[in-house]
mmCIF file of C-alpha atoms in Angstrom:
data_model
loop_
_atom_site.group_PDB
_atom_site.id
_atom_site.type_symbol
_atom_site.label_atom_id
_atom_site.label_comp_id
_atom_site.label_asym_id
_atom_site.label_seq_id
_atom_site.Cartn_x
_atom_site.Cartn_y
_atom_site.Cartn_z
ATOM 1 C CA MET A 1 95.689 21.314 173.974
ATOM 2 C CA SER A 2 91.945 20.815 173.561
ATOM 3 C CA ASN A 3 89.364 23.519 172.933
ATOM 4 C CA ALA A 4 88.341 23.417 176.611
ATOM 5 C CA GLU A 5 91.900 24.269 177.609
ATOM 6 C CA ALA A 6 92.226 27.173 175.197
ATOM 7 C CA GLY A 7 93.399 30.512 176.517
ATOM 8 C CA PRO A 8 91.035 33.464 176.850
ATOM 9 C CA VAL A 9 89.327 34.691 173.693
ATOM 10 C CA GLY A 10 90.055 38.312 172.884
ATOM 11 C CA VAL A 11 87.045 40.264 171.630
ATOM 12 C CA LEU A 12 87.898 42.939 169.048
ATOM 13 C CA THR A 13 85.130 45.489 168.483
ATOM 14 C CA PRO A 14 84.832 47.330 165.158
ATOM 15 C CA ARG A 15 85.160 50.995 164.366
ATOM 16 C CA ASP A 16 83.339 52.741 161.504
ATOM 17 C CA VAL A 17 85.603 53.903 158.670
ATOM 18 C CA PRO A 18 84.733 55.717 155.401
ATOM 19 C CA LEU A 19 86.092 53.820 152.388
ATOM 20 C CA GLY A 20 86.735 54.886 148.829
ATOM 21 C CA GLY A 21 87.311 58.633 148.588
ATOM 22 C CA PRO A 22 84.641 61.296 147.900
ATOM 23 C CA ARG A 23 81.819 58.790 147.320
ATOM 24 C CA SER A 24 82.714 56.719 150.341
ATOM 25 C CA MET A 25 80.747 53.934 151.953
ATOM 26 C CA THR A 26 81.095 53.098 155.631
ATOM 27 C CA VAL A 27 82.722 49.839 156.692
ATOM 28 C CA ARG A 28 83.260 48.222 160.094
ATOM 29 C CA ARG A 29 86.979 47.601 160.682
ATOM 30 C CA THR A 30 88.230 45.071 163.245
ATOM 31 C CA LEU A 31 91.832 44.690 162.008
ATOM 32 C CA PRO A 32 94.204 46.349 162.587
ATOM 33 C CA GLN A 33 93.720 47.978 165.972
ATOM 34 C CA ARG A 34 95.726 48.702 169.089
ATOM 35 C CA ALA A 35 94.870 45.424 170.764
ATOM 36 C CA ARG A 36 95.957 43.317 167.779
ATOM 37 C CA SER A 37 97.578 44.097 164.440
ATOM 38 C CA LEU A 38 97.426 40.659 162.823
ATOM 39 C CA ILE A 39 95.883 37.202 163.081
ATOM 40 C CA GLY A 40 98.305 34.975 161.240
ATOM 41 C CA ALA A 41 99.163 37.034 158.176
ATOM 42 C CA TRP A 42 95.647 38.518 158.111
ATOM 43 C CA CYS A 43 96.321 42.215 158.694
ATOM 44 C CA PHE A 44 93.108 43.961 157.639
ATOM 45 C CA ALA A 45 89.416 43.117 158.014
ATOM 46 C CA ASP A 46 86.568 45.309 156.784
ATOM 47 C CA HIS A 47 82.943 44.188 157.142
ATOM 48 C CA TYR A 48 80.148 46.053 155.371
ATOM 49 C CA GLY A 49 76.400 45.898 154.776
ATOM 50 C CA PRO A 50 73.750 44.897 154.343
ATOM 51 C CA ASP A 51 73.880 48.147 152.381
ATOM 52 C CA ASP A 52 70.798 49.399 150.461
ATOM 53 C CA VAL A 53 72.501 50.527 147.269
ATOM 54 C CA ALA A 54 69.496 52.630 146.167
ATOM 55 C CA ARG A 55 69.995 54.742 149.290
ATOM 56 C CA THR A 56 73.780 54.803 149.629
ATOM 57 C CA GLY A 57 75.042 54.502 146.057
ATOM 58 C CA GLY A 58 76.909 51.276 146.783
ATOM 59 C CA MET A 59 80.639 50.778 146.278
ATOM 60 C CA VAL A 60 82.541 53.060 143.896
ATOM 61 C CA VAL A 61 86.276 52.798 144.557
ATOM 62 C CA ALA A 62 88.403 54.361 141.818
ATOM 63 C CA PRO A 63 91.749 52.809 140.789
ATOM 64 C CA HIS A 64 94.145 52.713 143.720
ATOM 65 C CA PRO A 65 97.461 50.946 144.418
ATOM 66 C CA HIS A 66 98.585 48.041 146.583
ATOM 67 C CA THR A 67 101.996 46.663 147.451
ATOM 68 C CA GLY A 68 103.256 43.937 149.783
ATOM 69 C CA LEU A 69 99.892 42.202 150.237
ATOM 70 C CA GLN A 70 97.093 40.045 148.881
ATOM 71 C CA THR A 71 93.473 41.246 148.843
ATOM 72 C CA VAL A 72 90.656 38.790 149.575
ATOM 73 C CA SER A 73 87.129 39.739 148.479
ATOM 74 C CA TRP A 74 84.169 37.708 149.783
ATOM 75 C CA LEU A 75 80.497 38.652 149.402
ATOM 76 C CA PHE A 76 77.303 37.544 151.118
ATOM 77 C CA SER A 77 75.071 39.471 148.688
ATOM 78 C CA GLY A 78 75.476 41.802 145.713
ATOM 79 C CA GLU A 79 78.056 41.929 142.952
ATOM 80 C CA ILE A 80 81.246 43.955 142.460
ATOM 81 C CA GLU A 81 83.087 44.559 139.195
ATOM 82 C CA HIS A 82 86.862 44.220 139.546
ATOM 83 C CA ARG A 83 89.455 45.590 137.107
ATOM 84 C CA ASP A 84 93.205 45.662 137.689
ATOM 85 C CA SER A 85 96.482 46.642 136.062
ATOM 86 C CA LEU A 86 97.280 42.998 135.330
ATOM 87 C CA GLY A 87 94.395 43.179 132.856
ATOM 88 C CA SER A 88 91.972 41.132 134.971
ATOM 89 C CA HIS A 89 88.275 41.913 134.545
ATOM 90 C CA ALA A 90 86.168 39.834 136.922
ATOM 91 C CA TYR A 91 83.149 39.918 139.184
ATOM 92 C CA VAL A 92 82.957 39.299 142.916
ATOM 93 C CA ARG A 93 79.814 37.284 143.685
ATOM 94 C CA PRO A 94 78.474 35.610 146.835
ATOM 95 C CA GLY A 95 80.311 32.403 147.666
ATOM 96 C CA GLU A 96 83.109 33.093 145.175
ATOM 97 C CA LEU A 97 86.647 34.090 146.119
ATOM 98 C CA ASN A 98 88.609 36.769 144.301
ATOM 99 C CA LEU A 99 92.218 36.970 145.499
ATOM 100 C CA MET A 100 94.578 39.593 144.073
ATOM 101 C CA THR A 101 98.317 39.587 144.754
ATOM 102 C CA GLY A 102 99.810 43.065 144.852
ATOM 103 C CA GLY A 103 103.418 42.012 145.356
ATOM 104 C CA HIS A 104 105.729 44.739 144.070
ATOM 105 C CA GLY A 105 102.768 46.791 142.894
ATOM 106 C CA ILE A 106 99.287 46.562 141.378
ATOM 107 C CA SER A 107 96.293 48.875 141.037
ATOM 108 C CA HIS A 108 92.591 48.053 140.784
ATOM 109 C CA SER A 109 89.072 49.453 140.894
ATOM 110 C CA GLU A 110 85.981 48.090 142.656
ATOM 111 C CA VAL A 111 82.455 49.119 141.643
ATOM 112 C CA SER A 112 79.161 47.504 142.634
ATOM 113 C CA THR A 113 77.134 46.593 139.539
ATOM 114 C CA ALA A 114 73.756 47.909 138.404
ATOM 115 C CA ARG A 115 72.260 44.502 139.267
ATOM 116 C CA THR A 116 73.144 44.985 142.936
ATOM 117 C CA THR A 117 70.349 46.023 145.306
ATOM 118 C CA VAL A 118 71.972 44.995 148.609
ATOM 119 C CA LEU A 119 75.752 44.963 149.097
ATOM 120 C CA HIS A 120 77.071 42.865 151.972
ATOM 121 C CA GLY A 121 80.433 41.201 152.560
ATOM 122 C CA VAL A 122 84.012 41.416 153.790
ATOM 123 C CA GLN A 123 87.261 42.789 152.393
ATOM 124 C CA LEU A 124 90.399 41.227 153.854
ATOM 125 C CA TRP A 125 94.140 41.721 153.398
ATOM 126 C CA VAL A 126 97.015 39.308 153.877
ATOM 127 C CA ALA A 127 100.547 40.588 154.528
ATOM 128 C CA LEU A 128 103.179 39.002 152.302
ATOM 129 C CA PRO A 129 106.319 37.726 154.067
ATOM 130 C CA GLY A 130 109.608 39.479 153.326
ATOM 131 C CA GLU A 131 110.876 36.891 150.861
ATOM 132 C CA HIS A 132 107.728 37.199 148.719
ATOM 133 C CA ARG A 133 106.603 40.789 149.178
ATOM 134 C CA ASP A 134 107.958 41.853 145.779
ATOM 135 C CA THR A 135 106.428 38.913 143.941
ATOM 136 C CA GLU A 136 104.689 39.396 140.584
ATOM 137 C CA ARG A 137 101.103 40.585 140.220
ATOM 138 C CA ASP A 138 98.512 37.821 140.198
ATOM 139 C CA PHE A 139 94.758 37.269 140.273
ATOM 140 C CA GLN A 140 92.932 34.071 141.286
ATOM 141 C CA HIS A 141 89.242 33.170 141.286
ATOM 142 C CA TYR A 142 87.811 30.141 143.094
ATOM 143 C CA VAL A 143 84.326 28.843 143.886
ATOM 144 C CA PRO A 144 84.453 26.459 146.882
ATOM 145 C CA GLU A 145 81.955 23.614 147.158
ATOM 146 C CA PRO A 146 79.975 23.846 150.402
ATOM 147 C CA VAL A 147 80.559 21.216 153.073
ATOM 148 C CA ARG A 148 77.354 20.425 154.981
ATOM 149 C CA GLY A 149 76.681 18.630 158.246
ATOM 150 C CA ASP A 150 75.851 19.014 161.954
ATOM 151 C CA GLY A 151 73.605 21.995 161.317
ATOM 152 C CA ALA A 152 76.378 23.879 159.527
ATOM 153 C CA GLU A 153 77.506 24.838 156.046
ATOM 154 C CA ILE A 154 81.181 25.628 155.412
ATOM 155 C CA ARG A 155 82.832 27.186 152.370
ATOM 156 C CA VAL A 156 86.625 26.963 152.553
ATOM 157 C CA PHE A 157 88.144 29.645 150.347
ATOM 158 C CA LEU A 158 91.719 29.425 151.677
ATOM 159 C CA GLY A 159 93.559 26.569 153.383
ATOM 160 C CA THR A 160 92.014 23.376 154.760
ATOM 161 C CA LEU A 161 89.031 22.791 157.070
ATOM 162 C CA ALA A 162 86.379 20.082 157.549
ATOM 163 C CA GLY A 163 87.948 17.888 154.873
ATOM 164 C CA ALA A 164 87.928 20.600 152.197
ATOM 165 C CA THR A 165 91.058 22.219 150.773
ATOM 166 C CA SER A 166 91.283 25.338 148.633
ATOM 167 C CA PRO A 167 93.730 25.207 145.708
ATOM 168 C CA VAL A 168 94.369 28.967 145.906
ATOM 169 C CA ARG A 169 98.039 29.758 146.511
ATOM 170 C CA THR A 170 99.129 31.784 149.523
ATOM 171 C CA PHE A 171 102.607 32.672 150.783
ATOM 172 C CA THR A 172 102.132 31.729 154.451
ATOM 173 C CA PRO A 173 99.918 28.998 155.975
ATOM 174 C CA LEU A 174 96.373 30.427 156.101
ATOM 175 C CA LEU A 175 92.760 29.511 156.694
ATOM 176 C CA GLY A 176 89.719 31.370 155.402
ATOM 177 C CA ALA A 177 86.164 29.990 155.486
ATOM 178 C CA GLU A 178 82.553 31.113 155.685
ATOM 179 C CA VAL A 179 80.723 29.107 158.352
ATOM 180 C CA THR A 180 76.945 29.308 158.737
ATOM 181 C CA LEU A 181 75.104 27.675 161.630
ATOM 182 C CA GLU A 182 71.434 26.787 161.902
ATOM 183 C CA PRO A 183 69.541 28.200 164.899
ATOM 184 C CA ARG A 184 70.952 26.804 168.175
ATOM 185 C CA ALA A 185 73.402 24.559 166.287
ATOM 186 C CA ALA A 186 76.814 23.620 167.696
ATOM 187 C CA LEU A 187 79.832 22.677 165.588
ATOM 188 C CA THR A 188 83.239 21.372 166.645
ATOM 189 C CA LEU A 189 86.031 21.744 164.100
ATOM 190 C CA ALA A 190 89.466 20.156 164.048
ATOM 191 C CA VAL A 191 92.014 22.962 163.584
ATOM 192 C CA ALA A 192 95.792 23.264 163.369
ATOM 193 C CA PRO A 193 97.341 23.871 166.823
ATOM 194 C CA ARG A 194 100.070 26.045 165.279
ATOM 195 C CA PHE A 195 97.422 28.458 163.957
ATOM 196 C CA GLU A 196 95.903 31.397 165.760
ATOM 197 C CA HIS A 197 92.299 32.045 164.734
ATOM 198 C CA GLY A 198 89.828 34.878 164.394
ATOM 199 C CA LEU A 199 86.053 34.499 164.111
ATOM 200 C CA LEU A 200 84.152 37.437 162.609
ATOM 201 C CA VAL A 201 80.412 37.316 163.271
ATOM 202 C CA ASP A 202 78.208 38.673 160.502
ATOM 203 C CA GLN A 203 74.807 37.733 161.891
ATOM 204 C CA GLY A 204 73.545 35.897 164.945
ATOM 205 C CA GLN A 205 75.258 35.489 168.308
ATOM 206 C CA VAL A 206 77.996 32.886 168.323
ATOM 207 C CA ARG A 207 79.945 31.435 171.222
ATOM 208 C CA VAL A 208 83.524 30.500 170.294
ATOM 209 C CA ALA A 209 85.737 28.647 172.779
ATOM 210 C CA GLY A 210 83.272 29.680 175.486
ATOM 211 C CA THR A 211 83.090 33.409 174.694
ATOM 212 C CA LEU A 212 79.945 34.992 173.219
ATOM 213 C CA LEU A 213 80.443 37.190 170.145
ATOM 214 C CA HIS A 214 77.871 39.648 168.803
ATOM 215 C CA PRO A 215 77.451 40.789 165.185
ATOM 216 C CA ALA A 216 80.483 42.674 163.790
ATOM 217 C CA GLU A 217 82.780 41.495 166.608
ATOM 218 C CA LEU A 218 85.952 39.527 165.904
ATOM 219 C CA GLY A 219 87.014 36.914 168.431
ATOM 220 C CA TYR A 220 90.721 36.072 168.669
ATOM 221 C CA VAL A 221 91.786 32.565 169.746
ATOM 222 C CA PRO A 222 95.511 32.001 170.387
ATOM 223 C CA THR A 223 97.618 29.070 169.188
ATOM 224 C CA GLY A 224 97.735 25.723 170.941
ATOM 225 C CA ILE A 225 94.260 24.270 170.340
ATOM 226 C CA ASP A 226 93.308 21.353 168.120
ATOM 227 C CA THR A 227 89.516 21.780 168.189
ATOM 228 C CA LEU A 228 87.358 24.866 168.014
ATOM 229 C CA THR A 229 83.690 24.805 169.031
ATOM 230 C CA LEU A 230 81.182 27.292 167.593
ATOM 231 C CA VAL A 231 77.688 27.523 169.090
ATOM 232 C CA ASN A 232 74.868 29.594 167.605
ATOM 233 C CA GLU A 233 73.113 31.069 170.640
ATOM 234 C CA SER A 234 70.366 32.729 168.568
ATOM 235 C CA ASP A 235 67.076 31.655 166.993
ATOM 236 C CA GLU A 236 68.233 32.777 163.542
ATOM 237 C CA THR A 237 70.823 31.406 161.180
ATOM 238 C CA ALA A 238 74.267 32.628 162.193
ATOM 239 C CA ARG A 239 76.926 33.516 159.640
ATOM 240 C CA THR A 240 80.618 33.884 160.427
ATOM 241 C CA VAL A 241 83.991 34.129 158.698
ATOM 242 C CA LEU A 242 86.736 32.017 160.264
ATOM 243 C CA LEU A 243 90.314 33.200 159.699
ATOM 244 C CA GLY A 244 93.528 31.534 160.767
ATOM 245 C CA GLY A 245 97.246 31.279 160.212
ATOM 246 C CA THR A 246 100.617 30.776 161.800
ATOM 247 C CA PRO A 247 101.722 33.866 163.782
ATOM 248 C CA PHE A 248 103.303 36.461 161.489
ATOM 249 C CA GLU A 249 106.593 37.343 163.172
ATOM 250 C CA GLU A 250 107.772 40.186 160.906
ATOM 251 C CA GLU A 251 107.252 43.856 161.661
ATOM 252 C CA ILE A 252 105.284 45.768 159.028
ATOM 253 C CA VAL A 253 104.627 49.408 158.267
ATOM 254 C CA MET A 254 101.027 49.705 157.098
ATOM 255 C CA TRP A 255 99.816 52.985 155.610
ATOM 256 C CA TRP A 256 96.938 53.647 153.222
ATOM 257 C CA ASN A 257 97.043 50.733 150.733
ATOM 258 C CA PHE A 258 100.681 49.821 151.263
ATOM 259 C CA ILE A 259 102.348 47.211 153.456
ATOM 260 C CA CYS A 260 106.050 47.957 153.709
ATOM 261 C CA ARG A 261 108.897 47.528 156.171
ATOM 262 C CA SER A 262 109.948 51.139 156.727
ATOM 263 C CA HIS A 263 108.727 54.724 156.504
ATOM 264 C CA GLU A 264 111.120 55.281 153.591
ATOM 265 C CA GLU A 265 109.535 52.427 151.611
ATOM 266 C CA VAL A 266 106.090 53.952 152.127
ATOM 267 C CA VAL A 267 107.322 57.336 150.884
ATOM 268 C CA GLN A 268 108.775 55.678 147.793
ATOM 269 C CA ALA A 269 105.571 53.744 147.071
ATOM 270 C CA ARG A 270 103.464 56.889 147.441
ATOM 271 C CA ASP A 271 105.759 58.867 145.129
ATOM 272 C CA GLU A 272 105.688 56.127 142.511
ATOM 273 C CA TRP A 273 101.881 55.970 142.614
ATOM 274 C CA MET A 274 101.530 59.714 142.193
ATOM 275 C CA SER A 275 104.076 59.769 139.337
ATOM 276 C CA GLY A 276 102.343 56.949 137.472
ATOM 277 C CA GLU A 277 105.172 54.447 137.864
ATOM 278 C CA ARG A 278 105.268 50.907 139.256
ATOM 279 C CA PHE A 279 101.566 50.156 139.772
ATOM 280 C CA GLY A 280 100.324 50.186 136.167
ATOM 281 C CA SER A 281 96.992 51.480 134.911
ATOM 282 C CA VAL A 282 93.455 50.092 135.073
ATOM 283 C CA LYS A 283 91.799 49.783 131.670
ATOM 284 C CA GLY A 284 88.046 50.200 131.369
ATOM 285 C CA TYR A 285 87.382 52.343 134.449
ATOM 286 C CA ASP A 286 85.674 55.617 133.547
ATOM 287 C CA GLY A 287 87.279 58.133 135.868
ATOM 288 C CA ASP A 288 90.470 59.290 137.517
ATOM 289 C CA PRO A 289 92.508 57.196 139.956
ATOM 290 C CA LEU A 290 92.472 58.008 143.658
ATOM 291 C CA PRO A 291 95.208 60.418 144.749
ATOM 292 C CA ALA A 292 97.299 59.328 147.706
ATOM 293 C CA PRO A 293 96.592 61.115 150.982
ATOM 294 C CA GLU A 294 99.257 63.284 152.565
ATOM 295 C CA LEU A 295 101.788 61.476 154.703
ATOM 296 C CA PRO A 296 101.778 62.153 158.452
ATOM 297 C CA LYS A 297 104.232 64.718 159.788
ATOM 298 C CA VAL A 298 106.045 62.140 161.927
ATOM 299 C CA PRO A 299 107.747 58.972 160.633
ATOM 300 C CA LEU A 300 105.592 55.868 160.461
ATOM 301 C CA LYS A 301 106.570 53.185 162.965
ATOM 302 C CA PRO A 302 106.591 49.432 162.406
ATOM 303 C CA ARG A 303 103.874 47.375 164.084
ATOM 304 C CA ARG A 304 103.642 43.793 165.211
ATOM 305 C CA ASN A 305 101.564 41.933 167.763
ATOM 306 C CA ALA A 306 102.542 42.312 171.391
ATOM 307 C CA GLN A 307 104.191 39.165 172.739
#
């Protein structure tokens, strides 16, 4: 099926969410929500900034746990110091991918550095499939070379697009790329028909598969297309993040920082975080880890996309 024959694009609007405990910063969250829980295995999308750190204090997220997922950090401006219980000490910088695999359990901290004046980027999560969700902790760093042409610049941090392939390992077929478009530029990309796609607009107004998206909106394009056309309808440079993957067919239970398969698994993960087991400790962070919130009074239910 060609791009012109693609089904209707679903427009997911963000909601504001405080992130990081007592010294929280506000992020715009487009995944998950009632209309759609996942795009491929992408199950979480937070978009933040541009944030004046002198006014807001920036990002200060104390050590916290993850299980059953991979975290993808991608910045447009600023710098974040990352430490985790694997022993990784790295920096998130614009145009550089940091991917952390939680697997059975990992903990990490995220703090914007003193050099940061404006913090601006996305934080994304990928659900691990059942056969790999207890995999070992891992951390990968990759700096993609930009691909330029047709009024666009593309940085492929996961998967393959526009002739560029990321070497970063994932556990399901995925695509992740930053795509910038010059004013009024149009770009047609060859994409995998078995993938569903999401386009998150950071700046500008971008038409995808015929539907206009405004800043902070996420457009969902279903499977079955082999080309995807992006048009910058504004007189400024447009910046987007293109996500994709094969539909994730498993049900997940997503609560706080955990992706599990049942309420009982979430309870166990929470207990093991609070008791100091399973997730390890973060060396070099000056402060206490985040306590887990209280569980809801009713059992957590699995979620998947409506068919």
